[in-house]
């Protein structure tokens, strides 16, 4: 039977003008990706407060806190400002080196704050139902920011890219988690013979060499949509 079928298929002759010459995509009359959206952020502002940590910072205090303000042009795009104030002092590792080796990294320049324009693009909006008694609205977004990081003696241009997620407790109040990687030129806090505690002269901040620095930041905060 297989031989007979293959023989008939070989004899089949279809005119070329009756064969399909192009492909088309299906069209839908009412394409709606999300139905019954609870959180309407198109044309709205959101203001937020957050705390964070510079995960890969070796010397300066890793904690920071800040404010953010964004305007949502539509359901996908938002643009705003981001301000973060760094805490003073040393990291745990730098404090341990000071105690054990008498190396005072307070002599090195340290970051004071960052100020950046922040663009967000929403990748996903959805609803979570963990207990089946309620719905938690959530969205996932990517971010790109540009601005400057102010050190104690100098400001450096900086950019940052990241990914984050919002969990809405209500249609206005959300928990925001944001992971960013910063790229900027910065002073190297290691300088031979300059960090020994009590040794004079104290090195000037400008005497420290600079290089491109990468820092990963994790921020958690609350945002209010209005």
CSV table of C-alpha atoms in Angstrom, one decimal:
chain,number,residue,atom,x,y,z
A,1,UNK,CA,0.0,0.0,0.0
A,2,UNK,CA,2.9,2.4,0.8
A,3,UNK,CA,4.4,1.8,-2.6
A,4,UNK,CA,1.1,2.4,-4.3
A,5,UNK,CA,0.5,5.7,-2.4
A,6,UNK,CA,4.0,7.0,-3.2
A,7,UNK,CA,3.5,6.2,-6.9
A,8,UNK,CA,0.2,8.2,-7.1
A,9,UNK,CA,1.7,11.1,-5.3
A,10,UNK,CA,4.6,11.2,-7.8
A,11,UNK,CA,2.0,11.4,-10.6
A,12,UNK,CA,0.0,14.3,-9.0
A,13,UNK,CA,0.4,17.5,-11.1
A,14,UNK,CA,-1.0,20.7,-9.5
A,15,UNK,CA,-0.8,24.0,-11.5
A,16,UNK,CA,1.6,26.5,-10.0
A,17,UNK,CA,-0.9,29.3,-10.0
A,18,UNK,CA,-3.2,27.3,-7.6
A,19,UNK,CA,-0.5,26.9,-5.0
A,20,UNK,CA,-0.2,29.3,-2.1
A,21,UNK,CA,2.3,32.0,-3.0
A,22,UNK,CA,2.5,33.9,0.4
A,23,UNK,CA,1.9,33.5,4.1
A,24,UNK,CA,-0.2,35.7,6.3
A,25,UNK,CA,-0.7,36.0,10.1
A,26,UNK,CA,-4.1,35.7,11.7
A,27,UNK,CA,-5.8,38.9,12.6
A,28,UNK,CA,-8.0,39.3,15.7
A,29,UNK,CA,-10.8,41.8,15.9
A,30,UNK,CA,-10.2,42.8,19.5
A,31,UNK,CA,-6.6,41.9,20.6
A,32,UNK,CA,-6.6,42.3,24.4
A,33,UNK,CA,-3.6,40.9,26.3
A,34,UNK,CA,-4.8,41.7,29.8
A,35,UNK,CA,-8.4,41.6,30.9
A,36,UNK,CA,-9.9,43.2,34.0
A,37,UNK,CA,-6.6,45.1,34.9
A,38,UNK,CA,-6.8,46.1,38.6
A,39,UNK,CA,-3.8,48.5,38.6
A,40,UNK,CA,-4.2,51.3,36.1
A,41,UNK,CA,-0.9,53.2,35.9
A,42,UNK,CA,-1.2,54.8,32.5
A,43,UNK,CA,-0.9,58.6,33.0
A,44,UNK,CA,-0.1,58.4,36.7
A,45,UNK,CA,2.8,59.2,39.0
A,46,UNK,CA,4.3,56.9,41.6
A,47,UNK,CA,6.5,58.1,44.4
A,48,UNK,CA,8.7,55.7,46.5
A,49,UNK,CA,11.1,55.3,49.4
A,50,UNK,CA,13.6,52.5,49.5
A,51,UNK,CA,16.6,51.1,51.3
A,52,UNK,CA,19.3,49.1,49.7
A,53,UNK,CA,22.8,47.7,49.8
A,54,UNK,CA,25.7,47.8,47.5
A,55,UNK,CA,26.3,44.0,47.4
A,56,UNK,CA,29.8,44.2,45.8
A,57,UNK,CA,31.1,47.3,47.6
A,58,UNK,CA,34.4,46.2,49.4
A,59,UNK,CA,35.3,49.2,51.5
A,60,UNK,CA,32.6,51.9,52.1
A,61,UNK,CA,29.4,51.3,54.1
A,62,UNK,CA,27.2,49.2,51.8
A,63,UNK,CA,23.8,50.5,53.0
A,64,UNK,CA,21.9,53.4,51.4
A,65,UNK,CA,18.4,54.9,51.3
A,66,UNK,CA,16.6,57.0,48.8
A,67,UNK,CA,13.6,58.5,47.0
A,68,UNK,CA,12.1,57.9,43.5
A,69,UNK,CA,9.5,59.6,41.4
A,70,UNK,CA,8.2,58.2,38.1
A,71,UNK,CA,5.6,59.2,35.6
A,72,UNK,CA,3.9,56.4,33.6
A,73,UNK,CA,3.3,57.5,30.0
A,74,UNK,CA,1.3,54.4,29.4
A,75,UNK,CA,1.0,50.8,30.7
A,76,UNK,CA,4.5,50.0,29.4
A,77,UNK,CA,6.8,53.1,29.7
A,78,UNK,CA,7.8,55.2,32.7
A,79,UNK,CA,10.4,57.9,33.2
A,80,UNK,CA,11.5,59.4,36.5
A,81,UNK,CA,14.2,60.5,38.9
A,82,UNK,CA,16.2,58.4,41.4
A,83,UNK,CA,18.1,59.7,44.4
A,84,UNK,CA,20.1,57.5,46.8
A,85,UNK,CA,22.1,58.7,49.8
A,86,UNK,CA,25.0,56.5,50.9
A,87,UNK,CA,25.6,55.8,54.6
A,88,UNK,CA,28.9,56.9,56.0
A,89,UNK,CA,31.5,54.7,57.6
A,90,UNK,CA,33.2,51.4,56.5
A,91,UNK,CA,32.0,48.0,55.4
A,92,UNK,CA,32.4,45.1,57.8
A,93,UNK,CA,35.4,43.8,55.8
A,94,UNK,CA,37.1,47.3,55.9
A,95,UNK,CA,36.4,47.6,59.6
A,96,UNK,CA,38.0,44.2,60.2
A,97,UNK,CA,41.2,45.2,58.3
A,98,UNK,CA,41.3,48.4,60.3
A,99,UNK,CA,41.2,46.5,63.6
A,100,UNK,CA,43.6,43.8,62.5
A,101,UNK,CA,46.1,45.6,60.3
A,102,UNK,CA,45.7,49.2,61.4
A,103,UNK,CA,44.6,50.2,57.9
A,104,UNK,CA,42.2,53.2,58.0
A,105,UNK,CA,40.1,53.2,54.8
A,106,UNK,CA,38.4,56.4,56.1
A,107,UNK,CA,41.4,58.1,54.4
A,108,UNK,CA,40.2,57.0,51.0
A,109,UNK,CA,37.4,58.8,49.1
A,110,UNK,CA,33.9,57.3,49.6
A,111,UNK,CA,30.5,57.8,47.7
A,112,UNK,CA,28.0,60.3,49.1
A,113,UNK,CA,25.0,60.1,46.9
A,114,UNK,CA,23.7,59.3,43.4
A,115,UNK,CA,21.2,61.2,41.3
A,116,UNK,CA,19.9,59.6,38.0
A,117,UNK,CA,17.2,59.8,35.4
A,118,UNK,CA,15.5,56.4,35.5
A,119,UNK,CA,13.6,54.7,32.6
A,120,UNK,CA,11.4,51.7,33.2
A,121,UNK,CA,9.8,49.3,30.7
A,122,UNK,CA,7.2,46.9,31.9
A,123,UNK,CA,7.7,43.4,30.6
A,124,UNK,CA,4.8,41.7,32.4
A,125,UNK,CA,1.6,42.4,34.4
A,126,UNK,CA,-0.3,39.7,36.1
A,127,UNK,CA,-2.2,38.5,39.1
A,128,UNK,CA,-1.2,36.0,41.8
A,129,UNK,CA,-3.6,34.0,43.9
A,130,UNK,CA,-1.7,32.2,46.6
A,131,UNK,CA,-4.5,31.5,49.1
A,132,UNK,CA,-7.5,31.5,46.6
A,133,UNK,CA,-9.1,34.2,48.9
A,134,UNK,CA,-7.4,37.2,47.3
A,135,UNK,CA,-5.4,38.4,44.3
A,136,UNK,CA,-2.0,40.0,44.4
A,137,UNK,CA,-1.2,42.2,41.4
A,138,UNK,CA,2.3,42.2,40.2
A,139,UNK,CA,4.5,43.5,37.4
A,140,UNK,CA,8.0,42.8,36.2
A,141,UNK,CA,10.1,45.6,34.6
A,142,UNK,CA,13.6,46.3,33.3
A,143,UNK,CA,15.3,49.7,34.0
A,144,UNK,CA,18.0,51.8,32.5
A,145,UNK,CA,19.3,54.9,34.3
A,146,UNK,CA,21.9,57.6,33.7
A,147,UNK,CA,23.3,60.4,35.9
A,148,UNK,CA,26.1,60.8,38.3
A,149,UNK,CA,27.6,59.4,41.5
A,150,UNK,CA,28.9,62.1,43.9
A,151,UNK,CA,32.0,61.1,45.9
A,152,UNK,CA,33.3,63.3,48.7
A,153,UNK,CA,35.7,65.1,46.4
A,154,UNK,CA,34.3,64.7,42.9
A,155,UNK,CA,31.3,63.7,40.8
A,156,UNK,CA,31.5,60.8,38.2
A,157,UNK,CA,29.1,60.1,35.3
A,158,UNK,CA,27.3,56.8,35.8
A,159,UNK,CA,24.8,54.4,34.1
A,160,UNK,CA,22.9,51.5,35.6
A,161,UNK,CA,20.8,48.7,34.2
A,162,UNK,CA,18.5,46.5,36.2
A,163,UNK,CA,15.4,44.3,36.6
A,164,UNK,CA,12.7,44.6,39.2
A,165,UNK,CA,9.3,43.6,40.4
A,166,UNK,CA,6.3,45.3,42.0
A,167,UNK,CA,3.8,43.5,44.3
A,168,UNK,CA,0.7,45.6,44.8
A,169,UNK,CA,-1.0,45.3,48.2
A,170,UNK,CA,-3.8,47.6,46.9
A,171,UNK,CA,-4.4,49.2,43.6
A,172,UNK,CA,-2.1,52.1,44.7
A,173,UNK,CA,0.5,50.7,47.3
A,174,UNK,CA,3.2,48.4,46.1
A,175,UNK,CA,6.3,46.6,47.4
A,176,UNK,CA,9.1,47.3,44.9
A,177,UNK,CA,12.3,45.1,44.6
A,178,UNK,CA,15.0,46.4,42.3
A,179,UNK,CA,18.3,44.8,41.3
A,180,UNK,CA,20.7,47.1,39.5
A,181,UNK,CA,24.3,47.1,38.2
A,182,UNK,CA,26.1,50.4,38.2
A,183,UNK,CA,28.9,51.3,35.9
A,184,UNK,CA,31.0,54.4,36.7
A,185,UNK,CA,34.6,55.6,37.0
A,186,UNK,CA,35.6,55.7,40.7
A,187,UNK,CA,38.7,56.2,42.9
A,188,UNK,CA,40.5,53.0,43.9
A,189,UNK,CA,40.5,52.9,47.7
A,190,UNK,CA,43.8,51.1,47.9
A,191,UNK,CA,47.0,53.1,48.0
A,192,UNK,CA,50.3,51.7,49.3
A,193,UNK,CA,51.6,53.5,52.4
A,194,UNK,CA,48.7,55.9,52.6
A,195,UNK,CA,46.2,54.1,54.7
A,196,UNK,CA,48.2,53.3,57.8
A,197,UNK,CA,46.4,54.9,60.7
A,198,UNK,CA,48.3,57.8,62.4
A,199,UNK,CA,50.9,58.1,59.6
A,200,UNK,CA,51.3,61.6,58.2
A,201,UNK,CA,50.6,63.2,55.8
A,202,UNK,CA,47.0,62.1,55.2
A,203,UNK,CA,46.7,61.5,51.5
A,204,UNK,CA,44.6,63.9,49.5
A,205,UNK,CA,41.5,62.4,47.9
A,206,UNK,CA,42.7,63.5,44.4
A,207,UNK,CA,45.9,61.4,44.8
A,208,UNK,CA,43.9,58.1,44.5
A,209,UNK,CA,44.0,56.5,41.1
A,210,UNK,CA,40.7,55.9,39.2
A,211,UNK,CA,39.2,53.1,37.2
A,212,UNK,CA,35.9,51.8,35.8
A,213,UNK,CA,34.0,50.2,38.6
A,214,UNK,CA,31.0,47.8,38.7
A,215,UNK,CA,28.7,47.7,41.6
A,216,UNK,CA,25.6,45.6,42.1
A,217,UNK,CA,22.8,47.1,44.2
A,218,UNK,CA,19.7,45.5,45.7
A,219,UNK,CA,16.9,47.9,46.8
A,220,UNK,CA,13.6,47.2,48.5
A,221,UNK,CA,11.0,49.9,49.0
A,222,UNK,CA,7.4,51.0,49.0
A,223,UNK,CA,5.8,52.9,46.1
A,224,UNK,CA,2.5,54.8,46.0
A,225,UNK,CA,0.6,55.3,42.7
A,226,UNK,CA,-1.5,58.3,42.3
